[in-house]
Short mmCIF file of C-alpha atoms and ligand atoms in Angstrom, two decimals:
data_model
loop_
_atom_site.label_atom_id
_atom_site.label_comp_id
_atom_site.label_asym_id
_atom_site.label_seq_id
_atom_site.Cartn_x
_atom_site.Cartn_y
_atom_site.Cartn_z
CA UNK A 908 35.82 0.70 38.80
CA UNK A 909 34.33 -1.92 36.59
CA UNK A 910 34.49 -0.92 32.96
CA UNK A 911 31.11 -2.42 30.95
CA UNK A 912 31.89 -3.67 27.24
CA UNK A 913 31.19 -1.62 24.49
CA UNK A 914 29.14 -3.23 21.17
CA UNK A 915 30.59 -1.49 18.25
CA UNK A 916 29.47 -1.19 14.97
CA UNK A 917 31.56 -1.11 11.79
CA UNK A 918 30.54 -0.78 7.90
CA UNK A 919 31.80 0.78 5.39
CA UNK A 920 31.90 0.17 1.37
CA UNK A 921 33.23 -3.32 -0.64
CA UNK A 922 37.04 -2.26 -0.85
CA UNK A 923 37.61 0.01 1.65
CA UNK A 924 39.37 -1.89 3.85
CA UNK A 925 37.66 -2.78 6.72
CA UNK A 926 38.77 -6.32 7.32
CA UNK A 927 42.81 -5.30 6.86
CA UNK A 928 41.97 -2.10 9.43
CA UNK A 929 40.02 -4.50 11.99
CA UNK A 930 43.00 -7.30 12.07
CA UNK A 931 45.45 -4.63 12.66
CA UNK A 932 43.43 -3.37 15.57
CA UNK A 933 42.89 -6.07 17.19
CA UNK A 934 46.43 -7.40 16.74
CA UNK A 935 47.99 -4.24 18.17
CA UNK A 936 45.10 -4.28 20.92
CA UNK A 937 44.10 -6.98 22.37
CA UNK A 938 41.34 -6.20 24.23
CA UNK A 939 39.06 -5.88 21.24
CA UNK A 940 36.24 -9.34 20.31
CA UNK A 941 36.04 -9.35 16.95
CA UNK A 942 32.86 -11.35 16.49
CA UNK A 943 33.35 -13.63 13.52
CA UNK A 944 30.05 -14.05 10.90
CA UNK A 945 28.40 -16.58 9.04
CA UNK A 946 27.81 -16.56 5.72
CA UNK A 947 26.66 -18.38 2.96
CA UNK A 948 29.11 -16.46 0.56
CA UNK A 949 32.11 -19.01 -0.80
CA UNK A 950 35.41 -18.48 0.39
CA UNK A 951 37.97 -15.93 -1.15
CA UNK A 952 41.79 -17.62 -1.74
CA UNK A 953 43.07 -17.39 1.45
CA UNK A 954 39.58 -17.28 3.40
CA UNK A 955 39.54 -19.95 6.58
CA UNK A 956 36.21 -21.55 8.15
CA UNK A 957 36.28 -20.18 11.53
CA UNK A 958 38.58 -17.41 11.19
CA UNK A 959 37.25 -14.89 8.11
CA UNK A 960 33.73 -16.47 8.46
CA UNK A 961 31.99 -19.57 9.23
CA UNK A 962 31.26 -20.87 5.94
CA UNK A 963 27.47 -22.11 5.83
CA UNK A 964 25.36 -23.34 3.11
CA UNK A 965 21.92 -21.95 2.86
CA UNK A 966 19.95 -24.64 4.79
CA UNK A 967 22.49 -24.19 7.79
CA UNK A 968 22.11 -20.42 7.51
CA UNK A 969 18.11 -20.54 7.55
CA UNK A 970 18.44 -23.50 10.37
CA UNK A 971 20.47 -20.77 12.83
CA UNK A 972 17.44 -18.17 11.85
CA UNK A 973 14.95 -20.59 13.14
CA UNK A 974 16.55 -21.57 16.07
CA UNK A 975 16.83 -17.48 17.33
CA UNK A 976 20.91 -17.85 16.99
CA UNK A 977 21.57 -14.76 15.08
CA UNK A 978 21.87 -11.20 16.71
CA UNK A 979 20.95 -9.68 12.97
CA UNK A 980 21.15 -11.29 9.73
CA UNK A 981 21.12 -9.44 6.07
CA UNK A 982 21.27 -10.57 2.24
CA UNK A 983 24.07 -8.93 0.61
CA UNK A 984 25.01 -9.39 -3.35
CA UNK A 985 23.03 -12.59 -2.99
CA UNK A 986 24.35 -13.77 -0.02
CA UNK A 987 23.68 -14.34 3.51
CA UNK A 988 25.40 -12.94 6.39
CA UNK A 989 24.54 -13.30 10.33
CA UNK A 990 26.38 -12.66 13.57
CA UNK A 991 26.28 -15.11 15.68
CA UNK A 992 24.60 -14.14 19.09
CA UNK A 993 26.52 -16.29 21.85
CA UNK A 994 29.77 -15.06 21.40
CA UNK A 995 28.83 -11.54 21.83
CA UNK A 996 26.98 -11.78 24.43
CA UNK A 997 29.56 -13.74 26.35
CA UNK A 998 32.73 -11.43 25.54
CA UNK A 999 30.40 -8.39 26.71
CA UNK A 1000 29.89 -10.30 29.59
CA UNK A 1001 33.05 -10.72 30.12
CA UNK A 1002 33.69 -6.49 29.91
CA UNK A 1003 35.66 -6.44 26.48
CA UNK A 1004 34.51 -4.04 23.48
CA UNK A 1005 33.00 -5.97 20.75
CA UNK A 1006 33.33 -5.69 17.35
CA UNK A 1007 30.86 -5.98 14.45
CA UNK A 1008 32.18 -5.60 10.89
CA UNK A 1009 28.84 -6.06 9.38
CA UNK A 1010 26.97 -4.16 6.61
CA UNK A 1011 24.78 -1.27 6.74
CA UNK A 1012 20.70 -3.19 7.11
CA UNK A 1013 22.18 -5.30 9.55
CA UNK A 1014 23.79 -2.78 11.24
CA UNK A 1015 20.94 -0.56 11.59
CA UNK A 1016 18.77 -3.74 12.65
CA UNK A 1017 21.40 -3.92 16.19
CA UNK A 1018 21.27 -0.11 16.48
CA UNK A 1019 17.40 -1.04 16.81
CA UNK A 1020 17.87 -3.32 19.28
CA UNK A 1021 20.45 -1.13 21.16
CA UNK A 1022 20.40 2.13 20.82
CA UNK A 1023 23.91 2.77 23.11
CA UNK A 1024 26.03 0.78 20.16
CA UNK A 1025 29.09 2.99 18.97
CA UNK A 1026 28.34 3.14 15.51
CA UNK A 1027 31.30 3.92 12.75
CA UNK A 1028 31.56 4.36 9.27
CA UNK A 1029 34.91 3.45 7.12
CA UNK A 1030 35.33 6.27 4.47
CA UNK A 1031 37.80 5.81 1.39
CA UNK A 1032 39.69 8.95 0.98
CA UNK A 1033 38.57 9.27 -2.33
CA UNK A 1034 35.67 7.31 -5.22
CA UNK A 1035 38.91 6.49 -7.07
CA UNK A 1036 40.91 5.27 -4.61
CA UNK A 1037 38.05 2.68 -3.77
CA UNK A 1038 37.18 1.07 -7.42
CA UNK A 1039 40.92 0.59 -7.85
CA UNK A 1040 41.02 -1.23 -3.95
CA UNK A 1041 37.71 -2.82 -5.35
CA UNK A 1042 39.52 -4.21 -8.33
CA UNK A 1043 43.05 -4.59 -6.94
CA UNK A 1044 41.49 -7.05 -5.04
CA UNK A 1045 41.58 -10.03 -7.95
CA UNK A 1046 39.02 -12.17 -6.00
CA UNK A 1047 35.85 -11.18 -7.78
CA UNK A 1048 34.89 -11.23 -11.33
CA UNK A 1049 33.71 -7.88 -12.66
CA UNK A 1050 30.32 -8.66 -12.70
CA UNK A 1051 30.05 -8.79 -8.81
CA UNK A 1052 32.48 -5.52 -8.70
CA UNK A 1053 29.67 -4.00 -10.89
CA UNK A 1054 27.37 -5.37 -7.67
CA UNK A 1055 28.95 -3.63 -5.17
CA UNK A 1056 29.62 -0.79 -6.88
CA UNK A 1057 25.95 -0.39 -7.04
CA UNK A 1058 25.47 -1.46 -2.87
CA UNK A 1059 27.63 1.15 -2.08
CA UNK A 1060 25.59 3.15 -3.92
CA UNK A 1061 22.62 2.61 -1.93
CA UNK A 1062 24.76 2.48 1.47
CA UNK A 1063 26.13 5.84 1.06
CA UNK A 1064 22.31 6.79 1.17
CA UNK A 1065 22.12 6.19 4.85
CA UNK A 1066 25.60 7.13 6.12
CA UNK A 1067 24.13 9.94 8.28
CA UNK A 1068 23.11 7.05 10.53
CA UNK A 1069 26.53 5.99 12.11
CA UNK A 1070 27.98 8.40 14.81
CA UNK A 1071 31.87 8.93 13.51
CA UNK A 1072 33.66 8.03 10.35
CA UNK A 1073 37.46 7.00 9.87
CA UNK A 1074 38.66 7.80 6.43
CA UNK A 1075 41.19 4.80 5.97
CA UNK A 1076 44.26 6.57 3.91
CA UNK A 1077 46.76 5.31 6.14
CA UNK A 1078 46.16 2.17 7.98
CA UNK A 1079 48.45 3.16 11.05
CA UNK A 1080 46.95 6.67 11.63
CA UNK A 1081 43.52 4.75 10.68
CA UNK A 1082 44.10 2.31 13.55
CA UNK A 1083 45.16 5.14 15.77
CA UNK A 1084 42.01 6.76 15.13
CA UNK A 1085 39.86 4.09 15.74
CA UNK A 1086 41.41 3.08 19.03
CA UNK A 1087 41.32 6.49 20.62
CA UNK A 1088 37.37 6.77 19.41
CA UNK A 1089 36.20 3.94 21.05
CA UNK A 1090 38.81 4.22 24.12
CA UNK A 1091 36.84 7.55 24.44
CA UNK A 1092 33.52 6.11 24.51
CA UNK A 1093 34.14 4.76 27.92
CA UNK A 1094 34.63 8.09 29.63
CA UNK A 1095 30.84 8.96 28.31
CA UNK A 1096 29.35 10.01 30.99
CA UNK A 1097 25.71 8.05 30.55
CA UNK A 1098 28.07 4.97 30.52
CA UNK A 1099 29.43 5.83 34.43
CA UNK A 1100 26.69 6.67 36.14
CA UNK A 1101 27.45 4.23 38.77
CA UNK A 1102 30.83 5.88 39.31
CA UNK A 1103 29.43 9.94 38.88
CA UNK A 1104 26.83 8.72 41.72
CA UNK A 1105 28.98 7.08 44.09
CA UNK A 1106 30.97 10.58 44.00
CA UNK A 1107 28.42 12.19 44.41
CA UNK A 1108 27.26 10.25 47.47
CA UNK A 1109 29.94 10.62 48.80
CA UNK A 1110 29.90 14.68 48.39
CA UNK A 1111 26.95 14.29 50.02
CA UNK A 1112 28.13 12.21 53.17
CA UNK A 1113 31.11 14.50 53.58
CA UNK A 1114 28.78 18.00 53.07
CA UNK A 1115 26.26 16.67 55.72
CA UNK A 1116 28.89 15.51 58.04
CA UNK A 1117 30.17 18.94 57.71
CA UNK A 1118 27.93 20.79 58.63
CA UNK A 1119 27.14 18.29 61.43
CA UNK A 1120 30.64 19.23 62.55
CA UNK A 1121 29.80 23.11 62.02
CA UNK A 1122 26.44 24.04 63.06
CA UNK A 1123 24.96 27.07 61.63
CA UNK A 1124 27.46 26.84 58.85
CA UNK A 1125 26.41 25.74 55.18
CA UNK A 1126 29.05 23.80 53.43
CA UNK A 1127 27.30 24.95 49.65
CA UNK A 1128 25.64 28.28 48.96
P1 5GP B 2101 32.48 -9.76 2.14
O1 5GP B 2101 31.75 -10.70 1.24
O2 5GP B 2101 33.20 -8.68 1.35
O3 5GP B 2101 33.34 -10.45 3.13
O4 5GP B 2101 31.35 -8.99 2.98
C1 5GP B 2101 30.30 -8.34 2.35
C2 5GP B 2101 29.60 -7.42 3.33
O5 5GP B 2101 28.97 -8.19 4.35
C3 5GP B 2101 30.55 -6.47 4.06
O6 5GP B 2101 29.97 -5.18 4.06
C4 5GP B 2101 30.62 -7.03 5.46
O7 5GP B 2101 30.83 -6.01 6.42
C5 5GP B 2101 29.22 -7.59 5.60
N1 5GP B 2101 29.09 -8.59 6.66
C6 5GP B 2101 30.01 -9.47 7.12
N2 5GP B 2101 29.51 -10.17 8.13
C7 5GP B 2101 28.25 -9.74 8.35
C8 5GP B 2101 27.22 -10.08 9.29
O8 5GP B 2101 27.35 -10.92 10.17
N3 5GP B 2101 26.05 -9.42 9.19
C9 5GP B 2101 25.83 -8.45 8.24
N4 5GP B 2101 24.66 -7.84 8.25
N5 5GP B 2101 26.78 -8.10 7.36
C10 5GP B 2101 27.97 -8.73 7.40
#
């Protein structure tokens, strides 16, 4: 049975966690593309090009607009981010699930595009809980906490777009969670309707031959 690749959304608020819960999933799965972004944002302490992002500068960024290399593209707390469109489309291709850790315009701009995306939301289990991750952080000066505090703001406005949430308390059990929710995305059945009608073409050879084989009987009332 071939098994089609999944395109799945993820957002959530600054701080939540998102990137930490993504590289544990995909290091304790590895069947999971994690598409990596561009941005135009600098690099956080500890940030590589070509692993967190592909660092760009603005007239890079604007030259992959023009030439059509961008699935989606938003400006976020001054900044531009942009999934590159190649590598998705190969690794879906290619039958594995994709990932998109992008925010919520962009996000809605692929659900646009593609209306079958799994789309989740990561929830803090508390507003406390995700100023002090916010904070605890140390990479940002206050005035761009004070930013995103204000982004999530206007994200939480639209959360009632996304299909499931995943409240990351614990990381393991948030992992878990995660896994299982997209694992059962591929036993939807609108995503095996090649498989649901080759059975039932099959019920269909085997009824007719039936009743071939008994005539005057019906196999189905
Ligand atoms: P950060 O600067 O904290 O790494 O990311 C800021 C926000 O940009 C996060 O919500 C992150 O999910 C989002 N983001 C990262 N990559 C992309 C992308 O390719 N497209 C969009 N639209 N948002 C992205």
């Amino acid at each position: 049975m071939d098994r089609k690749g999944i395109l799945i959304v993820v957002s959530g608020y600054s701080g939540v966690g998102k990137g930490t819960l993504m590289k544990a999933l995909t290091t304790r799965y590895g069947q999971y593309a994690l598409s990596i972004s561009a941005t135009t944002r600098q690099p956080r302490e500890g940030e590589a090009d070509g692993r967190e992002y592909f660092f760009k500068t603005r007239e890079e960024f604007e030259a992959l607009i023009e030439q059509d290399r961008l699935i989606e593209y938003a400006s976020f707390c001054d900044n531009y981010y942009g999934t590159p469109k190649d590598y998705v489309e190969e690794q879906l291709e290619q039958g594995r699930d994709v990932i998109l850790e992008i925010e919520q315009q962009g996000a809605l701009k692929v659900k646009e595009k593609n209306p079958d995306i799994l789309m989740l939301f990561v929830m803090p289990p508390d507003t406390d809980t995700l100023v002090k991750r916010l904070r605890g952080r140390g990479t940002e000066p206050e005035e761009i906490i004070q930013q995103r505090l204000t982004q999530a703001v206007e994200e939480s406005k639209h959360v009632d777009q996304y299909d499931y949430m995943i409240v990351n308390d614990d990381l393991d059990r948030a992992v878990e969670e995660l896994h299982h929710l997209i694992e059962s995305q591929h036993n939807m059945i609108k995503r095996n309707l090649d498989f649901t009608n080759q059975i039932r073409e099959g019920l269909e050879f085997l009824a007719s031959r039936s009743r071939e084989c008994a005539p005057g009987q019906q196999a189905f009332k």
